[in-house]
Amino acid sequence: MLVLPLIALVLHGALAGLFYAFSMSVMPALDAVEPARAEEVMRSINRKILNPWLFLVFLGAPIAALAAGLFAGGPAAIWFFAAAGVSAVGSFLVTMVINVPMNNAVDAGTMPWKEYSPRWTLWNTVRAAASLIGLALVGVGLINL
């Protein structure tokens, strides 16, 4: 059954691309403008990004990898389970414990941009790396089907 692993692959790729784009282009662009403008734009991004497409990718990647592992069996299952675990910890947990509280602080005006941006970008890069690792793990799982 290739459908679930392929869905997991695509979702991990989309998530990795989202996080990568933020760390490599969006945050440097915001750092190049006045902090008040950067905070204003980030508040807008934080509101607009909460949509069904984000939730599909963000929640779907680890769930699809887990489901692929449950249906795959054999050596491939281990790779899919590993991808689900890396995604759950490196993307979901980091987001909920670190990035979301920081977004809430910048939204509330309680964290200045100069403090927010480097820390947020660091942890976003961790999310990108975890998503890329998850993507690779799903790929190895596909090879082992």
CSV table of N, CA and C in Angstrom, one decimal:
chain,number,residue,atom,x,y,z
A,1,MET,N,0.9,-1.2,0.0
A,1,MET,CA,0.0,0.0,0.0
A,1,MET,C,0.9,1.2,0.0
A,2,LEU,N,0.9,1.9,-1.1
A,2,LEU,CA,1.8,3.1,-1.2
A,2,LEU,C,1.1,4.4,-0.9
A,3,VAL,N,-0.2,4.4,-0.8
A,3,VAL,CA,-0.9,5.7,-0.6
A,3,VAL,C,-0.5,6.4,0.6
A,4,LEU,N,-0.6,5.8,1.8
A,4,LEU,CA,-0.2,6.4,3.0
A,4,LEU,C,1.2,6.9,3.1
A,5,PRO,N,2.2,6.0,2.7
A,5,PRO,CA,3.6,6.5,2.7
A,5,PRO,C,3.8,7.7,1.8
A,6,LEU,N,3.1,7.7,0.6
A,6,LEU,CA,3.3,8.9,-0.3
A,6,LEU,C,2.6,10.1,0.3
A,7,ILE,N,1.5,10.0,1.0
A,7,ILE,CA,0.9,11.1,1.7
A,7,ILE,C,1.8,11.6,2.7
A,8,ALA,N,2.4,10.7,3.5
A,8,ALA,CA,3.3,11.1,4.6
A,8,ALA,C,4.5,11.8,4.0
A,9,LEU,N,5.0,11.4,2.9
A,9,LEU,CA,6.2,12.0,2.2
A,9,LEU,C,5.8,13.4,1.8
A,10,VAL,N,4.7,13.6,1.1
A,10,VAL,CA,4.3,14.9,0.6
A,10,VAL,C,4.0,15.9,1.8
A,11,LEU,N,3.4,15.4,2.9
A,11,LEU,CA,3.1,16.3,4.0
A,11,LEU,C,4.4,16.7,4.7
A,12,HIS,N,5.3,15.7,4.9
A,12,HIS,CA,6.6,16.1,5.5
A,12,HIS,C,7.4,17.1,4.6
A,13,GLY,N,7.3,16.9,3.3
A,13,GLY,CA,8.0,17.8,2.4
A,13,GLY,C,7.4,19.2,2.5
A,14,ALA,N,6.1,19.3,2.5
A,14,ALA,CA,5.4,20.6,2.6
A,14,ALA,C,5.7,21.3,3.9
A,15,LEU,N,5.7,20.5,5.0
A,15,LEU,CA,6.0,21.1,6.3
A,15,LEU,C,7.5,21.6,6.4
A,16,ALA,N,8.4,20.8,5.9
A,16,ALA,CA,9.8,21.1,5.9
A,16,ALA,C,10.0,22.4,5.0
A,17,GLY,N,9.3,22.5,3.9
A,17,GLY,CA,9.4,23.7,3.1
A,17,GLY,C,8.9,24.9,3.7
A,18,LEU,N,7.8,24.8,4.5
A,18,LEU,CA,7.2,25.9,5.2
A,18,LEU,C,8.2,26.4,6.2
A,19,PHE,N,8.7,25.6,7.1
A,19,PHE,CA,9.6,26.0,8.1
A,19,PHE,C,10.9,26.5,7.5
A,20,TYR,N,11.4,25.9,6.5
A,20,TYR,CA,12.7,26.3,5.8
A,20,TYR,C,12.5,27.7,5.2
A,21,ALA,N,11.4,27.9,4.6
A,21,ALA,CA,11.2,29.3,4.0
A,21,ALA,C,11.1,30.4,5.0
A,22,PHE,N,10.6,30.1,6.2
A,22,PHE,CA,10.5,31.1,7.2
A,22,PHE,C,11.9,31.4,7.7
A,23,SER,N,12.7,30.4,8.0
A,23,SER,CA,14.1,30.6,8.5
A,23,SER,C,15.0,31.2,7.5
A,24,MET,N,14.9,30.9,6.3
A,24,MET,CA,15.8,31.3,5.3
A,24,MET,C,15.4,32.6,4.5
A,25,SER,N,14.1,33.0,4.6
A,25,SER,CA,13.7,34.2,3.9
A,25,SER,C,12.8,35.1,4.6
A,26,VAL,N,11.7,34.6,5.2
A,26,VAL,CA,10.7,35.4,5.9
A,26,VAL,C,11.4,36.2,7.1
A,27,MET,N,12.0,35.4,8.0
A,27,MET,CA,12.6,36.1,9.2
A,27,MET,C,13.7,37.0,8.8
A,28,PRO,N,14.6,36.7,7.9
A,28,PRO,CA,15.6,37.7,7.5
A,28,PRO,C,15.0,38.9,6.9
A,29,ALA,N,14.0,38.8,6.1
A,29,ALA,CA,13.3,39.9,5.5
A,29,ALA,C,12.7,40.8,6.6
A,30,LEU,N,12.0,40.2,7.6
A,30,LEU,CA,11.4,40.9,8.7
A,30,LEU,C,12.5,41.6,9.6
A,31,ASP,N,13.7,41.0,9.7
A,31,ASP,CA,14.8,41.6,10.5
A,31,ASP,C,15.3,42.8,9.8
A,32,ALA,N,15.1,42.9,8.5
A,32,ALA,CA,15.6,44.0,7.7
A,32,ALA,C,14.8,45.3,7.7
A,33,VAL,N,13.6,45.2,8.4
A,33,VAL,CA,12.7,46.4,8.5
A,33,VAL,C,12.7,46.8,10.0
A,34,GLU,N,12.1,47.9,10.2
A,34,GLU,CA,12.0,48.4,11.6
A,34,GLU,C,11.3,47.4,12.5
A,35,PRO,N,11.7,47.2,13.7
A,35,PRO,CA,11.1,46.2,14.6
A,35,PRO,C,9.6,46.3,14.7
A,36,ALA,N,9.1,47.6,14.8
A,36,ALA,CA,7.6,47.7,15.0
A,36,ALA,C,6.9,47.2,13.8
A,37,ARG,N,7.4,47.4,12.6
A,37,ARG,CA,6.8,46.9,11.3
A,37,ARG,C,6.9,45.3,11.3
A,38,ALA,N,8.1,44.8,11.7
A,38,ALA,CA,8.3,43.4,11.7
A,38,ALA,C,7.3,42.7,12.7
A,39,GLU,N,7.1,43.3,13.9
A,39,GLU,CA,6.1,42.8,14.8
A,39,GLU,C,4.7,42.8,14.2
A,40,GLU,N,4.4,43.9,13.6
A,40,GLU,CA,3.1,44.0,13.0
A,40,GLU,C,2.8,43.0,11.9
A,41,VAL,N,3.8,42.7,11.0
A,41,VAL,CA,3.7,41.7,10.0
A,41,VAL,C,3.6,40.3,10.6
A,42,MET,N,4.4,40.1,11.6
A,42,MET,CA,4.4,38.8,12.2
A,42,MET,C,3.1,38.5,12.9
A,43,ARG,N,2.5,39.5,13.5
A,43,ARG,CA,1.2,39.3,14.1
A,43,ARG,C,0.2,38.9,13.0
A,44,SER,N,0.3,39.6,11.8
A,44,SER,CA,-0.6,39.2,10.7
A,44,SER,C,-0.4,37.8,10.2
A,45,ILE,N,0.9,37.4,10.1
A,45,ILE,CA,1.2,36.1,9.7
A,45,ILE,C,0.7,35.1,10.7
A,46,ASN,N,0.8,35.3,12.0
A,46,ASN,CA,0.4,34.4,13.0
A,46,ASN,C,-1.1,34.2,12.9
A,47,ARG,N,-1.9,35.2,12.5
A,47,ARG,CA,-3.3,35.1,12.4
A,47,ARG,C,-3.7,34.3,11.1
A,48,LYS,N,-3.0,34.7,10.0
A,48,LYS,CA,-3.4,34.1,8.7
A,48,LYS,C,-2.9,32.7,8.5
A,49,ILE,N,-1.8,32.3,9.2
A,49,ILE,CA,-1.3,30.9,9.0
A,49,ILE,C,-2.2,29.9,9.7
A,50,LEU,N,-3.0,30.3,10.6
A,50,LEU,CA,-3.9,29.3,11.3
A,50,LEU,C,-5.1,29.1,10.4
A,51,ASN,N,-4.9,28.1,9.5
A,51,ASN,CA,-6.0,27.8,8.6
A,51,ASN,C,-6.0,26.3,8.3
A,52,PRO,N,-7.0,25.8,7.6
A,52,PRO,CA,-7.1,24.3,7.4
A,52,PRO,C,-5.9,23.7,6.7
A,53,TRP,N,-5.3,24.4,5.8
A,53,TRP,CA,-4.1,23.9,5.0
A,53,TRP,C,-2.9,23.7,6.0
A,54,LEU,N,-2.7,24.6,6.9
A,54,LEU,CA,-1.6,24.4,7.8
A,54,LEU,C,-1.9,23.2,8.7
A,55,PHE,N,-3.1,23.1,9.2
A,55,PHE,CA,-3.4,22.0,10.1
A,55,PHE,C,-3.3,20.7,9.4
A,56,LEU,N,-3.7,20.6,8.2
A,56,LEU,CA,-3.6,19.4,7.4
A,56,LEU,C,-2.2,18.9,7.3
A,57,VAL,N,-1.3,19.8,7.0
A,57,VAL,CA,0.2,19.5,6.9
A,57,VAL,C,0.8,19.3,8.3
A,58,PHE,N,0.5,20.2,9.2
A,58,PHE,CA,1.1,20.1,10.5
A,58,PHE,C,0.7,18.9,11.3
A,59,LEU,N,-0.5,18.6,11.4
A,59,LEU,CA,-1.0,17.4,12.1
A,59,LEU,C,-1.0,16.2,11.2
A,60,GLY,N,-1.1,16.4,9.9
A,60,GLY,CA,-1.2,15.2,9.0
A,60,GLY,C,0.1,14.5,8.8
A,61,ALA,N,1.2,15.2,8.9
A,61,ALA,CA,2.5,14.6,8.6
A,61,ALA,C,2.8,13.5,9.6
A,62,PRO,N,2.8,13.7,10.9
A,62,PRO,CA,3.1,12.6,11.9
A,62,PRO,C,2.0,11.5,11.9
A,63,ILE,N,0.7,12.0,11.7
A,63,ILE,CA,-0.4,11.0,11.6
A,63,ILE,C,-0.2,10.1,10.4
A,64,ALA,N,0.1,10.6,9.3
A,64,ALA,CA,0.2,9.8,8.0
A,64,ALA,C,1.4,8.9,8.2
A,65,ALA,N,2.5,9.3,8.8
A,65,ALA,CA,3.6,8.5,9.0
A,65,ALA,C,3.3,7.3,9.9
A,66,LEU,N,2.6,7.7,11.0
A,66,LEU,CA,2.2,6.6,12.0
A,66,LEU,C,1.3,5.6,11.3
A,67,ALA,N,0.3,6.1,10.5
A,67,ALA,CA,-0.6,5.2,9.8
A,67,ALA,C,0.1,4.3,8.8
A,68,ALA,N,1.1,4.9,8.1
A,68,ALA,CA,1.9,4.2,7.2
A,68,ALA,C,2.6,3.0,7.9
A,69,GLY,N,3.2,3.3,9.1
A,69,GLY,CA,3.9,2.3,9.8
A,69,GLY,C,3.0,1.2,10.3
A,70,LEU,N,1.7,1.6,10.7
A,70,LEU,CA,0.8,0.5,11.1
A,70,LEU,C,0.4,-0.4,10.0
A,71,PHE,N,0.3,0.1,8.8
A,71,PHE,CA,-0.1,-0.7,7.7
A,71,PHE,C,1.1,-1.4,6.9
A,72,ALA,N,2.3,-0.9,7.1
A,72,ALA,CA,3.4,-1.4,6.4
A,72,ALA,C,3.9,-2.7,6.9
A,73,GLY,N,4.1,-2.8,8.2
A,73,GLY,CA,4.8,-4.0,8.7
A,73,GLY,C,6.2,-4.1,8.3
A,74,GLY,N,6.9,-5.1,8.8
A,74,GLY,CA,8.3,-5.3,8.4
A,74,GLY,C,9.2,-4.1,8.7
A,75,PRO,N,10.4,-4.1,8.0
A,75,PRO,CA,11.4,-3.1,8.2
A,75,PRO,C,10.9,-1.7,7.9
A,76,ALA,N,10.0,-1.5,6.9
A,76,ALA,CA,9.5,-0.2,6.5
A,76,ALA,C,8.8,0.4,7.7
A,77,ALA,N,8.0,-0.3,8.5
A,77,ALA,CA,7.3,0.2,9.6
A,77,ALA,C,8.1,1.0,10.6
A,78,ILE,N,9.3,0.5,10.8
A,78,ILE,CA,10.2,1.1,11.8
A,78,ILE,C,10.6,2.5,11.3
A,79,TRP,N,10.8,2.6,10.0
A,79,TRP,CA,11.2,3.9,9.4
A,79,TRP,C,10.0,4.9,9.5
A,80,PHE,N,8.8,4.4,9.2
A,80,PHE,CA,7.6,5.3,9.3
A,80,PHE,C,7.4,5.7,10.7
A,81,PHE,N,7.5,4.8,11.7
A,81,PHE,CA,7.3,5.1,13.1
A,81,PHE,C,8.4,6.1,13.5
A,82,ALA,N,9.6,6.0,13.1
A,82,ALA,CA,10.7,6.9,13.4
A,82,ALA,C,10.3,8.3,12.8
A,83,ALA,N,9.8,8.4,11.6
A,83,ALA,CA,9.4,9.6,11.0
A,83,ALA,C,8.3,10.3,11.8
A,84,ALA,N,7.3,9.5,12.3
A,84,ALA,CA,6.2,10.0,13.1
A,84,ALA,C,6.7,10.6,14.4
A,85,GLY,N,7.7,9.9,15.0
A,85,GLY,CA,8.2,10.3,16.3
A,85,GLY,C,9.0,11.6,16.1
A,86,VAL,N,9.9,11.7,15.1
A,86,VAL,CA,10.7,12.9,14.9
A,86,VAL,C,9.7,14.1,14.6
A,87,SER,N,8.7,13.8,13.8
A,87,SER,CA,7.8,14.9,13.5
A,87,SER,C,7.0,15.3,14.7
A,88,ALA,N,6.6,14.4,15.5
A,88,ALA,CA,5.8,14.7,16.7
A,88,ALA,C,6.6,15.5,17.7
A,89,VAL,N,7.8,15.2,17.9
A,89,VAL,CA,8.7,15.9,18.8
A,89,VAL,C,9.3,17.1,18.2
A,90,GLY,N,9.9,17.0,17.1
A,90,GLY,CA,10.7,18.1,16.5
A,90,GLY,C,9.8,19.2,15.8
A,91,SER,N,8.6,18.8,15.5
A,91,SER,CA,7.7,19.8,14.8
A,91,SER,C,6.6,20.2,15.8
A,92,PHE,N,5.8,19.2,16.1
A,92,PHE,CA,4.6,19.5,17.0
A,92,PHE,C,4.9,20.0,18.3
A,93,LEU,N,5.8,19.2,19.1
A,93,LEU,CA,6.1,19.6,20.5
A,93,LEU,C,6.8,20.9,20.5
A,94,VAL,N,7.8,21.1,19.7
A,94,VAL,CA,8.6,22.4,19.7
A,94,VAL,C,7.7,23.5,19.4
A,95,THR,N,6.8,23.3,18.4
A,95,THR,CA,5.8,24.4,18.1
A,95,THR,C,4.9,24.8,19.3
A,96,MET,N,4.4,23.8,19.9
A,96,MET,CA,3.4,24.0,21.0
A,96,MET,C,4.1,24.6,22.3
A,97,VAL,N,5.3,24.1,22.5
A,97,VAL,CA,6.0,24.5,23.8
A,97,VAL,C,6.8,25.8,23.6
A,98,ILE,N,7.4,26.0,22.4
A,98,ILE,CA,8.3,27.1,22.3
A,98,ILE,C,7.7,28.2,21.3
A,99,ASN,N,7.5,27.8,20.1
A,99,ASN,CA,7.1,28.9,19.1
A,99,ASN,C,5.7,29.5,19.3
A,100,VAL,N,4.7,28.7,19.7
A,100,VAL,CA,3.4,29.3,19.9
A,100,VAL,C,3.4,30.3,21.1
A,101,PRO,N,4.0,29.9,22.2
A,101,PRO,CA,4.1,30.9,23.3
A,101,PRO,C,4.8,32.2,22.9
A,102,MET,N,5.9,32.1,22.1
A,102,MET,CA,6.6,33.3,21.6
A,102,MET,C,5.7,34.1,20.7
A,103,ASN,N,4.9,33.4,19.8
A,103,ASN,CA,4.0,34.1,19.0
A,103,ASN,C,3.0,34.9,19.8
A,104,ASN,N,2.5,34.2,20.8
A,104,ASN,CA,1.5,34.9,21.7
A,104,ASN,C,2.1,36.1,22.4
A,105,ALA,N,3.4,36.0,22.8
A,105,ALA,CA,4.1,37.1,23.4
A,105,ALA,C,4.3,38.3,22.5
A,106,VAL,N,4.6,38.0,21.2
A,106,VAL,CA,4.8,39.1,20.3
A,106,VAL,C,3.4,39.7,19.9
A,107,ASP,N,2.4,38.8,19.9
A,107,ASP,CA,1.1,39.3,19.6
A,107,ASP,C,0.6,40.3,20.7
A,108,ALA,N,1.0,39.9,22.0
A,108,ALA,CA,0.5,40.7,23.1
A,108,ALA,C,1.4,41.9,23.3
A,109,GLY,N,2.5,42.0,22.6
A,109,GLY,CA,3.5,43.1,22.8
A,109,GLY,C,4.3,43.0,24.0
A,110,THR,N,4.5,41.8,24.5
A,110,THR,CA,5.3,41.6,25.7
A,110,THR,C,6.7,41.1,25.4
A,111,MET,N,7.0,40.8,24.1
A,111,MET,CA,8.3,40.3,23.7
A,111,MET,C,8.8,41.2,22.6
A,112,PRO,N,9.9,42.0,22.8
A,112,PRO,CA,10.4,42.8,21.7
A,112,PRO,C,11.0,42.0,20.6
A,113,TRP,N,10.9,42.6,19.4
A,113,TRP,CA,11.4,41.9,18.2
A,113,TRP,C,12.9,41.4,18.3
A,114,LYS,N,13.7,42.2,18.9
A,114,LYS,CA,15.1,41.8,18.9
A,114,LYS,C,15.4,40.6,19.8
A,115,GLU,N,14.4,40.3,20.7
A,115,GLU,CA,14.5,39.1,21.6
A,115,GLU,C,13.8,38.0,20.9
A,116,TYR,N,12.7,38.3,20.2
A,116,TYR,CA,11.8,37.3,19.6
A,116,TYR,C,12.5,36.6,18.4
A,117,SER,N,13.0,37.5,17.5
A,117,SER,CA,13.4,36.9,16.2
A,117,SER,C,14.5,35.9,16.2
A,118,PRO,N,15.6,36.2,16.9
A,118,PRO,CA,16.7,35.1,16.9
A,118,PRO,C,16.3,33.8,17.6
A,119,ARG,N,15.6,33.9,18.7
A,119,ARG,CA,15.1,32.7,19.4
A,119,ARG,C,14.1,32.0,18.6
A,120,TRP,N,13.1,32.7,18.0
A,120,TRP,CA,12.1,32.1,17.2
A,120,TRP,C,12.7,31.4,16.0
A,121,THR,N,13.6,32.1,15.3
A,121,THR,CA,14.2,31.5,14.1
A,121,THR,C,15.0,30.3,14.4
A,122,LEU,N,15.8,30.3,15.5
A,122,LEU,CA,16.5,29.1,15.9
A,122,LEU,C,15.6,27.9,16.1
A,123,TRP,N,14.5,28.1,16.8
A,123,TRP,CA,13.6,27.0,17.1
A,123,TRP,C,12.8,26.6,15.8
A,124,ASN,N,12.6,27.5,15.0
A,124,ASN,CA,11.9,27.2,13.7
A,124,ASN,C,12.9,26.4,12.8
A,125,THR,N,14.2,26.7,12.9
A,125,THR,CA,15.1,26.0,12.1
A,125,THR,C,15.2,24.5,12.7
A,126,VAL,N,15.1,24.4,14.0
A,126,VAL,CA,15.0,23.0,14.5
A,126,VAL,C,13.8,22.3,13.9
A,127,ARG,N,12.6,23.0,13.8
A,127,ARG,CA,11.5,22.4,13.2
A,127,ARG,C,11.7,22.0,11.8
A,128,ALA,N,12.4,22.9,11.0
A,128,ALA,CA,12.7,22.6,9.6
A,128,ALA,C,13.6,21.3,9.5
A,129,ALA,N,14.6,21.3,10.4
A,129,ALA,CA,15.5,20.1,10.4
A,129,ALA,C,14.8,18.8,10.7
A,130,ALA,N,13.9,18.9,11.7
A,130,ALA,CA,13.1,17.7,12.1
A,130,ALA,C,12.2,17.3,11.0
A,131,SER,N,11.6,18.2,10.3
A,131,SER,CA,10.8,17.9,9.2
A,131,SER,C,11.5,17.3,8.1
A,132,LEU,N,12.7,17.8,7.8
A,132,LEU,CA,13.6,17.2,6.7
A,132,LEU,C,14.0,15.8,7.1
A,133,ILE,N,14.4,15.6,8.4
A,133,ILE,CA,14.7,14.3,8.9
A,133,ILE,C,13.5,13.3,8.7
A,134,GLY,N,12.3,13.8,9.1
A,134,GLY,CA,11.1,13.0,8.9
A,134,GLY,C,10.9,12.7,7.5
A,135,LEU,N,11.1,13.6,6.6
A,135,LEU,CA,11.0,13.4,5.2
A,135,LEU,C,11.9,12.3,4.7
A,136,ALA,N,13.2,12.4,5.1
A,136,ALA,CA,14.1,11.3,4.8
A,136,ALA,C,13.7,10.0,5.3
A,137,LEU,N,13.3,9.9,6.5
A,137,LEU,CA,12.9,8.7,7.2
A,137,LEU,C,11.7,8.0,6.4
A,138,VAL,N,10.7,8.9,6.0
A,138,VAL,CA,9.6,8.3,5.2
A,138,VAL,C,10.2,7.8,3.9
A,139,GLY,N,11.1,8.5,3.3
A,139,GLY,CA,11.7,8.1,2.0
A,139,GLY,C,12.4,6.7,2.2
A,140,VAL,N,13.1,6.5,3.3
A,140,VAL,CA,13.8,5.2,3.5
A,140,VAL,C,12.7,4.2,3.8
A,141,GLY,N,11.6,4.5,4.5
A,141,GLY,CA,10.5,3.6,4.6
A,141,GLY,C,10.0,3.1,3.3
A,142,LEU,N,9.8,4.1,2.4
A,142,LEU,CA,9.3,3.7,1.1
A,142,LEU,C,10.2,2.8,0.3
A,143,ILE,N,11.5,3.0,0.5
A,143,ILE,CA,12.5,2.1,-0.2
A,143,ILE,C,12.4,0.7,0.4
A,144,ASN,N,12.0,0.6,1.7
A,144,ASN,CA,12.0,-0.7,2.3
A,144,ASN,C,10.7,-1.4,2.3
A,145,LEU,N,9.7,-0.8,1.5
A,145,LEU,CA,8.4,-1.5,1.4
A,145,LEU,C,8.6,-2.8,0.5
